[in-house]
PDB file of C-alpha atoms in Angstrom:
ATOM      1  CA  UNK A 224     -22.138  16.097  20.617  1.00  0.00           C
ATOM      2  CA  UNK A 225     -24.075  13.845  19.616  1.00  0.00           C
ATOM      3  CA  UNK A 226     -24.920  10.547  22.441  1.00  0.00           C
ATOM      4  CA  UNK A 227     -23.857   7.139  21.732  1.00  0.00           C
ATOM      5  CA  UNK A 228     -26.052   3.705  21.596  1.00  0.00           C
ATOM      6  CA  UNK A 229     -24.766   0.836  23.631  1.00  0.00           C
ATOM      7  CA  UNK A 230     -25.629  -2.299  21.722  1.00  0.00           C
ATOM      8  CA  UNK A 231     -24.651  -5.222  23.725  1.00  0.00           C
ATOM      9  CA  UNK A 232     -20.864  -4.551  23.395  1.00  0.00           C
ATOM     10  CA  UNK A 233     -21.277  -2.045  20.635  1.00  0.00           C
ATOM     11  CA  UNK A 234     -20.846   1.441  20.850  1.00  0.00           C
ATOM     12  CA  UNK A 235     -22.465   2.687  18.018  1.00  0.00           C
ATOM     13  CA  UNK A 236     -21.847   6.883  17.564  1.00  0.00           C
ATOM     14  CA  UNK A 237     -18.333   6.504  18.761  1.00  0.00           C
ATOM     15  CA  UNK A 238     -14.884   5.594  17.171  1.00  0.00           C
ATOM     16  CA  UNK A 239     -14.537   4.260  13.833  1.00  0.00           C
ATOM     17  CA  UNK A 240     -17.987   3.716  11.928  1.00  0.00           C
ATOM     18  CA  UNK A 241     -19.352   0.067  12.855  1.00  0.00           C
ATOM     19  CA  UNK A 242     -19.715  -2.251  10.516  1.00  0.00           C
ATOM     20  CA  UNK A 243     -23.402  -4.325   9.353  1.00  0.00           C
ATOM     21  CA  UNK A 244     -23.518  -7.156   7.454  1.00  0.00           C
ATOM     22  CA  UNK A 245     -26.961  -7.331   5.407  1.00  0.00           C
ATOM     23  CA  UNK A 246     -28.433 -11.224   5.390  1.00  0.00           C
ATOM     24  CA  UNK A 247     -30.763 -11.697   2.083  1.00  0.00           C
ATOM     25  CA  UNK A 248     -31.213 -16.020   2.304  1.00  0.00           C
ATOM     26  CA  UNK A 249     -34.686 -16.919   0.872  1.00  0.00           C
ATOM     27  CA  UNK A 250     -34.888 -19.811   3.175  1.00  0.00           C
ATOM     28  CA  UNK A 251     -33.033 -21.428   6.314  1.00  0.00           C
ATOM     29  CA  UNK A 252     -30.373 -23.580   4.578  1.00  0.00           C
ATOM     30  CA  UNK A 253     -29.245 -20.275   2.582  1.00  0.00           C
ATOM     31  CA  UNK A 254     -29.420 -17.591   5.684  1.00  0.00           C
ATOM     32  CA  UNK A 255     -26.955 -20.337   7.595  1.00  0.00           C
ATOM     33  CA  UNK A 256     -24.883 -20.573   4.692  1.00  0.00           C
ATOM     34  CA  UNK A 257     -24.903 -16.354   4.570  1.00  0.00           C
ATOM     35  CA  UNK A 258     -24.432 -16.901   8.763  1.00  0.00           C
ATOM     36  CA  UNK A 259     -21.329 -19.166   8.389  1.00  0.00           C
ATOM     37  CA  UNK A 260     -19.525 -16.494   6.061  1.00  0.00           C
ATOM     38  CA  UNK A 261     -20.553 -13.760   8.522  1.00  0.00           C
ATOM     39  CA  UNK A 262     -19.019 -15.797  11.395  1.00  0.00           C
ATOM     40  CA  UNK A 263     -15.577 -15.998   9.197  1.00  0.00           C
ATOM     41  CA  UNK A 264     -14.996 -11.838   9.072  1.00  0.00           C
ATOM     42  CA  UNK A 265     -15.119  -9.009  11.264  1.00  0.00           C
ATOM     43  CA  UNK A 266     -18.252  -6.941  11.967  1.00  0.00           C
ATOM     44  CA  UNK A 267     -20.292  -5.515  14.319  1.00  0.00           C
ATOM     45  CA  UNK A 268     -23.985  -5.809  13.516  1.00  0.00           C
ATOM     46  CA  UNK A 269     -25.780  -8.093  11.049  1.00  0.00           C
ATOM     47  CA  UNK A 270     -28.486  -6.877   9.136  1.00  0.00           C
ATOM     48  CA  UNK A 271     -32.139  -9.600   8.370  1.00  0.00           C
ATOM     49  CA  UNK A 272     -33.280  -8.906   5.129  1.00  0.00           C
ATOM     50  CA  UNK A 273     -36.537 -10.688   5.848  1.00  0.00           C
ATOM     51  CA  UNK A 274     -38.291  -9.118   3.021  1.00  0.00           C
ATOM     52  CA  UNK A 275     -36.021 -11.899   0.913  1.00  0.00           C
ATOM     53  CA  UNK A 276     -37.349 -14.630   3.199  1.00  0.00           C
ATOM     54  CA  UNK A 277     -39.706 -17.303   1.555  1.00  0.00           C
ATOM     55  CA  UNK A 278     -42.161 -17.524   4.356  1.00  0.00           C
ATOM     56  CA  UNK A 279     -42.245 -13.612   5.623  1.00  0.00           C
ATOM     57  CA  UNK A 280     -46.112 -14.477   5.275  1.00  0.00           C
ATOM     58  CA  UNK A 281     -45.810 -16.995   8.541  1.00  0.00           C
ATOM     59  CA  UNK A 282     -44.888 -14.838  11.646  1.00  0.00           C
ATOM     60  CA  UNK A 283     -44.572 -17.783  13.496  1.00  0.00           C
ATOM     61  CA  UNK A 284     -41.881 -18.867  11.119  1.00  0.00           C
ATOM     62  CA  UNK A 285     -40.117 -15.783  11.368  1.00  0.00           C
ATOM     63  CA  UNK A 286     -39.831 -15.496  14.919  1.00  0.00           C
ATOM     64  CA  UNK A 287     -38.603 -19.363  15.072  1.00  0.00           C
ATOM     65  CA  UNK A 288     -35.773 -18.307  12.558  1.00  0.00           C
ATOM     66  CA  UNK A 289     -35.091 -15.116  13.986  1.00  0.00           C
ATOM     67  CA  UNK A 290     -34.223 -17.113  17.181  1.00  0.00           C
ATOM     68  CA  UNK A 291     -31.861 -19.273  15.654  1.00  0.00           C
ATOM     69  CA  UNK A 292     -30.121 -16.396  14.010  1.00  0.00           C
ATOM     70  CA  UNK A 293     -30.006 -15.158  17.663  1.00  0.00           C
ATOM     71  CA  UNK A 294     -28.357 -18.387  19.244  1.00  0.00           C
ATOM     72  CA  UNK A 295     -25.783 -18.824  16.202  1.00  0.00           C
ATOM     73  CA  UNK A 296     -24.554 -15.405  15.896  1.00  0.00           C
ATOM     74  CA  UNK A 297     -23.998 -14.894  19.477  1.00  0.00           C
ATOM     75  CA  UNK A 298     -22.851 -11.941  20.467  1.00  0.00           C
ATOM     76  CA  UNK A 299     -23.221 -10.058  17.508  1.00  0.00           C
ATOM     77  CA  UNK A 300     -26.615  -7.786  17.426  1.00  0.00           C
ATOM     78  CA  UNK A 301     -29.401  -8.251  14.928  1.00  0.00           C
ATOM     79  CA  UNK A 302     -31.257  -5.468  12.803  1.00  0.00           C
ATOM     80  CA  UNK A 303     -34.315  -6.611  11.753  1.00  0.00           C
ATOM     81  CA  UNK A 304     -35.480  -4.902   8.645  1.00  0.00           C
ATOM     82  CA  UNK A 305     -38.480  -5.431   6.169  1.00  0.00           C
ATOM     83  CA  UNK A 306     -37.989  -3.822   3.270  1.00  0.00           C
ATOM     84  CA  UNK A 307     -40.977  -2.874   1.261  1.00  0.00           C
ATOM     85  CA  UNK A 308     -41.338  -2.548  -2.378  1.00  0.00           C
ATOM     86  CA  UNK A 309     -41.823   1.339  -2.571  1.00  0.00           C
ATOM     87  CA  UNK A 310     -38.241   1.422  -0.864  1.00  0.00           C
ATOM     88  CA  UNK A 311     -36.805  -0.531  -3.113  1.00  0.00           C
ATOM     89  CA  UNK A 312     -37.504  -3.893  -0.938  1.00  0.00           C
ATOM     90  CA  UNK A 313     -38.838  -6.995  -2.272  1.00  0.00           C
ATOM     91  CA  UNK A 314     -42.729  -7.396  -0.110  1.00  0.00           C
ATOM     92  CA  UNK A 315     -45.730  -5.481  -0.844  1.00  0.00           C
ATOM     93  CA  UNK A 316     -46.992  -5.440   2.080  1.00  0.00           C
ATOM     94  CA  UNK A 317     -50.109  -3.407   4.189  1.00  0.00           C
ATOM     95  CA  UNK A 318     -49.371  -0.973   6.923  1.00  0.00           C
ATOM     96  CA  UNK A 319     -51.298  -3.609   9.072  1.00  0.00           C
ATOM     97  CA  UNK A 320     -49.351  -6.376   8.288  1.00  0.00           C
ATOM     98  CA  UNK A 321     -46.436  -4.500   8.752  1.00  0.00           C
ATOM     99  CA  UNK A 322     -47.095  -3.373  12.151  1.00  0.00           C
ATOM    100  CA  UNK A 323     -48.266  -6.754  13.024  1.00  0.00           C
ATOM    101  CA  UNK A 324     -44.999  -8.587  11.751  1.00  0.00           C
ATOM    102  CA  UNK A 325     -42.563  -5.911  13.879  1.00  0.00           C
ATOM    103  CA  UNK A 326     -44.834  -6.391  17.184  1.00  0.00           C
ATOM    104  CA  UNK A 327     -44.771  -9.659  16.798  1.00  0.00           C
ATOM    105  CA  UNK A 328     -40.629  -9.490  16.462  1.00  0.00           C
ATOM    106  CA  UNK A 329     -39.972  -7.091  18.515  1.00  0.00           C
ATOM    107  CA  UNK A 330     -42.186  -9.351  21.463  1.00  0.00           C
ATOM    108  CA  UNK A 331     -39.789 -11.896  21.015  1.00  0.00           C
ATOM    109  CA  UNK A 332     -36.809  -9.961  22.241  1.00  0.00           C
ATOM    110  CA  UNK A 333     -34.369 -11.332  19.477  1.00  0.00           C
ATOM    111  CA  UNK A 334     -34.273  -7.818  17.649  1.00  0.00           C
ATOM    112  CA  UNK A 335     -31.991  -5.517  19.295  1.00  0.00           C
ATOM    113  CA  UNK A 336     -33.082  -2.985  16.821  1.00  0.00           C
ATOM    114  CA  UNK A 337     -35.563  -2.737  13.770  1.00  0.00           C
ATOM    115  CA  UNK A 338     -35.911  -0.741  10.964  1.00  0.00           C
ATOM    116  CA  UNK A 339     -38.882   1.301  10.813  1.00  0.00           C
ATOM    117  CA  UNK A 340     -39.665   2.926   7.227  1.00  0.00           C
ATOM    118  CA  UNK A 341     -40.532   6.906   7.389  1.00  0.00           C
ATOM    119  CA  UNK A 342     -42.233   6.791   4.654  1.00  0.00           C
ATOM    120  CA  UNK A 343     -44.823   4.629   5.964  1.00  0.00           C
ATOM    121  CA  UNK A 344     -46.027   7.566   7.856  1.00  0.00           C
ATOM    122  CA  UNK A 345     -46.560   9.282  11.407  1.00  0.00           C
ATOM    123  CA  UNK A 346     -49.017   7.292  12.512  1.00  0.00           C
ATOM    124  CA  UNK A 347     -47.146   3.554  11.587  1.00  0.00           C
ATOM    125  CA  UNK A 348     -43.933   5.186  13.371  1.00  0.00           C
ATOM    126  CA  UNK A 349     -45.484   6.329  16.334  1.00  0.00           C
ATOM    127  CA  UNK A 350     -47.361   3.024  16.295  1.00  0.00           C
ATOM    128  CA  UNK A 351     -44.103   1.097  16.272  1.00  0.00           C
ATOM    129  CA  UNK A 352     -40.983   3.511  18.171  1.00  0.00           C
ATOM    130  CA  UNK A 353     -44.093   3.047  21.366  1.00  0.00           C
ATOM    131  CA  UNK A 354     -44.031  -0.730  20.818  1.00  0.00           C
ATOM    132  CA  UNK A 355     -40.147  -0.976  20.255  1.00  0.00           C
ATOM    133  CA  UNK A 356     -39.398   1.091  23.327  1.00  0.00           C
ATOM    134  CA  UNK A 357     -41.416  -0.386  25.635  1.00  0.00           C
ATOM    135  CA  UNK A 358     -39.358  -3.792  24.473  1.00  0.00           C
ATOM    136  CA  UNK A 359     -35.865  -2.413  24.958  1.00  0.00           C
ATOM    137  CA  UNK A 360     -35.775  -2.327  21.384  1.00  0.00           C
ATOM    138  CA  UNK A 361     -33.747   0.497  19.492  1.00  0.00           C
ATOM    139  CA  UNK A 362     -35.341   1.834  16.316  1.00  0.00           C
ATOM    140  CA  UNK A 363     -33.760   2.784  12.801  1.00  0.00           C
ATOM    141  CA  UNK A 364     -35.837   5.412  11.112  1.00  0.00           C
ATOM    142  CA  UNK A 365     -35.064   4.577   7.249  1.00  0.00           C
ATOM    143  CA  UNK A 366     -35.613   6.672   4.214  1.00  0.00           C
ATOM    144  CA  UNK A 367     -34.286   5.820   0.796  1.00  0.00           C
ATOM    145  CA  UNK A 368     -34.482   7.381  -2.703  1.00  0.00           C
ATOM    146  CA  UNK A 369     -33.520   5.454  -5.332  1.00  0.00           C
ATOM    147  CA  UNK A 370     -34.355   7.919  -8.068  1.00  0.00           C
ATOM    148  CA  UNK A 371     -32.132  10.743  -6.642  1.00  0.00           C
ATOM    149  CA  UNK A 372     -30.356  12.894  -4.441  1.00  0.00           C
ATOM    150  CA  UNK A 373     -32.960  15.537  -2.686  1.00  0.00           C
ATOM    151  CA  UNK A 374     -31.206  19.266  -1.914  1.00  0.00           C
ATOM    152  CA  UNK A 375     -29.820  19.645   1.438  1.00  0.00           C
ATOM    153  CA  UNK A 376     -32.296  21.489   3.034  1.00  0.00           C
ATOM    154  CA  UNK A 377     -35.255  18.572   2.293  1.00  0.00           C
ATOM    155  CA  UNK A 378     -32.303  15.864   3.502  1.00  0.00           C
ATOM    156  CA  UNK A 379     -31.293  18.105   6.463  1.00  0.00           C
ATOM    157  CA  UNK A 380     -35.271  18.941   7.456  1.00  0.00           C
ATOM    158  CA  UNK A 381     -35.695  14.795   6.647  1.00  0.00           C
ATOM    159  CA  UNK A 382     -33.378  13.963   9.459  1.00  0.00           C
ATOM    160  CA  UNK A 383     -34.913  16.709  12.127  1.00  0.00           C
ATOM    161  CA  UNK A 384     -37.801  15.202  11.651  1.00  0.00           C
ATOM    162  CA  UNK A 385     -36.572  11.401  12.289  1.00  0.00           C
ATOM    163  CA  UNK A 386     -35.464  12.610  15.582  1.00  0.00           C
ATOM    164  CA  UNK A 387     -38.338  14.486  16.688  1.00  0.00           C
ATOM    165  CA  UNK A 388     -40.554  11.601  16.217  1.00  0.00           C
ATOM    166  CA  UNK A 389     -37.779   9.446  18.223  1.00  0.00           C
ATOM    167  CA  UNK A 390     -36.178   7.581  15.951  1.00  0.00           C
ATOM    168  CA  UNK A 391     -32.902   6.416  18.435  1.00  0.00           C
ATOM    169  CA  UNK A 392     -30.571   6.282  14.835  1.00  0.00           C
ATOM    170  CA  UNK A 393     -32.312   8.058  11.769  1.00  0.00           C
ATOM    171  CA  UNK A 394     -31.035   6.727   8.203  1.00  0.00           C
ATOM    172  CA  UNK A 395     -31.031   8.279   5.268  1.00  0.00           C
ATOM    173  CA  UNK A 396     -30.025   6.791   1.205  1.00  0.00           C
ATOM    174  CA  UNK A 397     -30.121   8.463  -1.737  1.00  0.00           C
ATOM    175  CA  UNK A 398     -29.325   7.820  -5.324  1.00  0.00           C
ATOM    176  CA  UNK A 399     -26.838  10.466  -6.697  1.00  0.00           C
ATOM    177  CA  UNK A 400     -26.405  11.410 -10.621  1.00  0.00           C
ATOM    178  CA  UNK A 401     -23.368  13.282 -10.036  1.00  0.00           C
ATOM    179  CA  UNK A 402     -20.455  13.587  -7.637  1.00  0.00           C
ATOM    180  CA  UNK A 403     -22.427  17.194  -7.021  1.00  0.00           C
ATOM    181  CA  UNK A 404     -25.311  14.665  -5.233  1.00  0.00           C
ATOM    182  CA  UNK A 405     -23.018  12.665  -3.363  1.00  0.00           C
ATOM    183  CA  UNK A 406     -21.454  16.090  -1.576  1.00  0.00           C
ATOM    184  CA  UNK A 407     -24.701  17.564  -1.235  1.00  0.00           C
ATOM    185  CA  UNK A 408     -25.643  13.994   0.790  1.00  0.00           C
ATOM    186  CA  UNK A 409     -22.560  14.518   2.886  1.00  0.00           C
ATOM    187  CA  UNK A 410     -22.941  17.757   3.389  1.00  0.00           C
ATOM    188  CA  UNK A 411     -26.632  16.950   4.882  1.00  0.00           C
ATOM    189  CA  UNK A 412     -25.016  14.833   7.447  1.00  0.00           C
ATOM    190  CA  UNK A 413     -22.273  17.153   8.563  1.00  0.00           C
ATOM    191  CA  UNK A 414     -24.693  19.844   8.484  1.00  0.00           C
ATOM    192  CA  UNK A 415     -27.425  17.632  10.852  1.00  0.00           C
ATOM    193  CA  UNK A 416     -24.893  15.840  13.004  1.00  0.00           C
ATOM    194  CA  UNK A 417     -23.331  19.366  13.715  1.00  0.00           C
ATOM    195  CA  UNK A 418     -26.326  21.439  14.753  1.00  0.00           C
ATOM    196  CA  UNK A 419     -29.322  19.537  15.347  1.00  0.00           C
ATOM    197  CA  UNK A 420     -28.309  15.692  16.247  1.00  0.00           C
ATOM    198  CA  UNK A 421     -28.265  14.106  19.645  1.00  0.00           C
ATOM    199  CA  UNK A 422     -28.552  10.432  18.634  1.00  0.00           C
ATOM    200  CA  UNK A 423     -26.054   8.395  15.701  1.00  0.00           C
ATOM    201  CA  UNK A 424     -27.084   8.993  12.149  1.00  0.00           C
ATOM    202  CA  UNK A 425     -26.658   6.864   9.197  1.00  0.00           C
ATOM    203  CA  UNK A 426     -26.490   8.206   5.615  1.00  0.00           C
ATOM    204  CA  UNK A 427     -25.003   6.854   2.032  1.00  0.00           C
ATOM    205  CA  UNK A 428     -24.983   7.693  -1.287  1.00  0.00           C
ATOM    206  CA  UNK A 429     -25.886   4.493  -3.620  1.00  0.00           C
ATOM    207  CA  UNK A 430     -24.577   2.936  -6.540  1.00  0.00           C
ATOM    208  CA  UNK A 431     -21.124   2.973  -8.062  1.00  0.00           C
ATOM    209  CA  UNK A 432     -20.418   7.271  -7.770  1.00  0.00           C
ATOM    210  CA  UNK A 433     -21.660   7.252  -4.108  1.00  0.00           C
ATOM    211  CA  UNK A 434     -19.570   4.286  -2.739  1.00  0.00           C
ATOM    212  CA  UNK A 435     -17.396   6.908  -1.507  1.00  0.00           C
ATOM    213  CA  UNK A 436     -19.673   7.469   1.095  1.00  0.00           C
ATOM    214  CA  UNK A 437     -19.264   4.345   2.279  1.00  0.00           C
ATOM    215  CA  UNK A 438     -16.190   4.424   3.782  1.00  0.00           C
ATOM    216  CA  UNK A 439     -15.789   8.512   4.319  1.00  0.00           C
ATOM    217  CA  UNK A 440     -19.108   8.722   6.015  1.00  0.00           C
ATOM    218  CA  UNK A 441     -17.488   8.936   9.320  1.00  0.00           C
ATOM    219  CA  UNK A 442     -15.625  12.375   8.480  1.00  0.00           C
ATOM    220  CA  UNK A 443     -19.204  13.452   7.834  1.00  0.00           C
ATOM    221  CA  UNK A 444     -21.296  12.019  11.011  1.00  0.00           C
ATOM    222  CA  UNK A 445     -22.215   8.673   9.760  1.00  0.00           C
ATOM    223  CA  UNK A 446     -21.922   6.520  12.348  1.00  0.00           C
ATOM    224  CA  UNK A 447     -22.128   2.662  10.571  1.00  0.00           C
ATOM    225  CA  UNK A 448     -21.787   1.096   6.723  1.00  0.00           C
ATOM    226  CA  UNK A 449     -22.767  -1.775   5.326  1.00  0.00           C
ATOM    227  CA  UNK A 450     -20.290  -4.744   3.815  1.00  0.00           C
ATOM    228  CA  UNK A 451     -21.351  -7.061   1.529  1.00  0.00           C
ATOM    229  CA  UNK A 452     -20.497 -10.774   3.680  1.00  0.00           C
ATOM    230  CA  UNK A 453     -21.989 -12.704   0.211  1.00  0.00           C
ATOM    231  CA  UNK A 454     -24.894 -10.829  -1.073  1.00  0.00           C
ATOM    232  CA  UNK A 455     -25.082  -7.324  -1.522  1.00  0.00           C
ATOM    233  CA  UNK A 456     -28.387  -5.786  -0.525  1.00  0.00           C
ATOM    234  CA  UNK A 457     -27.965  -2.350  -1.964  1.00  0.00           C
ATOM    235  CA  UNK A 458     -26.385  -0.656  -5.310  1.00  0.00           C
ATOM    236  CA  UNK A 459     -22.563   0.395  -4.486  1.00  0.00           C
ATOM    237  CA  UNK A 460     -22.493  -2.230  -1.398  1.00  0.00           C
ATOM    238  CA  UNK A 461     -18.874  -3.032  -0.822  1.00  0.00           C
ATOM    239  CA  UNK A 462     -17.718  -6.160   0.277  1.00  0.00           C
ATOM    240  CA  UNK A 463     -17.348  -6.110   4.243  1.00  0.00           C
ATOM    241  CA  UNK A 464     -13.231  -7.308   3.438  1.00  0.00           C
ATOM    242  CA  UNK A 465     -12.948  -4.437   1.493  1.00  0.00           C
ATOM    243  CA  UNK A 466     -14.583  -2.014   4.062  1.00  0.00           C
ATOM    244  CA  UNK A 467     -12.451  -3.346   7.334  1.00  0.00           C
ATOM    245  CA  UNK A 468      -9.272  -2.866   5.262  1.00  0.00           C
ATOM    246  CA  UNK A 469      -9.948   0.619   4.322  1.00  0.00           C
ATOM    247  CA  UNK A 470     -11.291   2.018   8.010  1.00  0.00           C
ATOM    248  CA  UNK A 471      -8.419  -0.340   9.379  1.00  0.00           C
ATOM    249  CA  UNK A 472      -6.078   1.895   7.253  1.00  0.00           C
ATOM    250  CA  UNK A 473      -7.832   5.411   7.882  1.00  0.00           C
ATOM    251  CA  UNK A 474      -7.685   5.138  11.707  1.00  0.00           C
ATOM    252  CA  UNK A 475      -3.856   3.593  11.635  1.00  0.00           C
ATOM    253  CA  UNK A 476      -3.367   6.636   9.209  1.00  0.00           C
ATOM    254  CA  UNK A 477      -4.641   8.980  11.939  1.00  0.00           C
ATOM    255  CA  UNK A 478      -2.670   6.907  14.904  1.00  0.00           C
ATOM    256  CA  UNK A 479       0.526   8.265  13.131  1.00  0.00           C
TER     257      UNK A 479
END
């Protein structure tokens, strides 16, 4: 069975799936407008875009803002994610600079996790799961396609190798082409959470066909989703309302 993450005063890998919020604001006045909406519904997690942030460029900037995300959201734990172009982010951006903007984040202690992109390679990973553990930090390992849906084996094998390089919750999201790619991404989770995982694992299928996974993922192994608070940050996003009404109505299904 796989173990659970205790994130301040979420469990993440038990119960019903938690819930993130993805924040895309360009600047400060739009990320507390996006904060204020977030503060209004019910989740668990909220997700930084800072990839959509103006001044990603200033560190210093970003750590100042990520600390005032910190003090208004309270309670409620912060993924810090930059995006990059070649997984369908929005910042080029060098494996130095990247390394140098998540050290610099996860020094500050505001991050209590970050997502780290596998694609960025071994080295970058290694580089980054040292300096995030040695801060108390939990690390995402992320991998998205958005051309398509890989063949179970490649997903399955994609996974393994998150975990065996550390990664506390590995991630996986694919584009599908047919409902036959959105089973064969659920299937990859049941078959990984079933025999291999020890950690919680996060998996969707995009766009409009794969928003099913969105809110089944659970029956699969996938242990959070992302609602949509005002922005969506990903094809097939639903909005977080949506999202709380249908888990709320899955679990009160299974209560009876």
């Amino acid at each position: 069975m796989a173990k659970v993450l205790k994130i301040r005063e979420m469990t993440l890998g038990a119960g019903k799936p938690k819930i993130c919020i993805p924040i895309t604001g360009k600047n400060e006045t739009e990320l507390r407008e996006e904060v204020s909406v977030v503060k209004t519904v019910c989740c668990d997690i909220v997700e930084w875009r800072v990839d959509h942030f103006e001044e990603i460029d200033d560190v210093e900037k970003v750590k100042e803002t990520l600390g005032e995300l910190k003090i208004i959201l309270g309670r409620i734990p912060i993924l810090f994610t930059c995006r990059t172009k070649q997984e369908g982010g929005e910042k080029e951006i060098s494996a130095e600079d990247y390394i140098n903007l998540y050290r610099e984040v996860i020094g500050t202690g505001n991050a209590d996790l970050v997502d780290v992109e596998m694609m960025l390679g071994e080295e970058v990973c290694s580089t980054l799961l040292e300096c995030a553990h040695n801060n108390n930090v939990y690390v995402v390992m992320s991998s998205h396609d958005f051309e398509k849906t890989p063949d179970k084996e490649t997903l399955v094998e994609r996974f393994r190798s998150m975990q065996e390089q550390g990664a506390d919750v590995p991630k996986i999201a694919v584009m599908p082409h047919n409902a036959g790619d959105v089973i064969t991404l659920l299937a990859a989770t049941n078959e990984f959470t079933e025999k291999y995982a020890d950690r919680p694992v996060i998996s969707m299928s995009m766009g409009w066909l794969g928003s099913i996974s969105r809110i089944s993922g659970e029956f699969f192994g996938s242990a959070l989703t992302f609602g949509a608070a005002k922005h969506v940050s990903a094809p097939g996003q639903l909005s977080v309302s949506d999202v709380n009404y249908i888990l709320k109505v899955l679990h009160n299904t299974d209560n009876e």
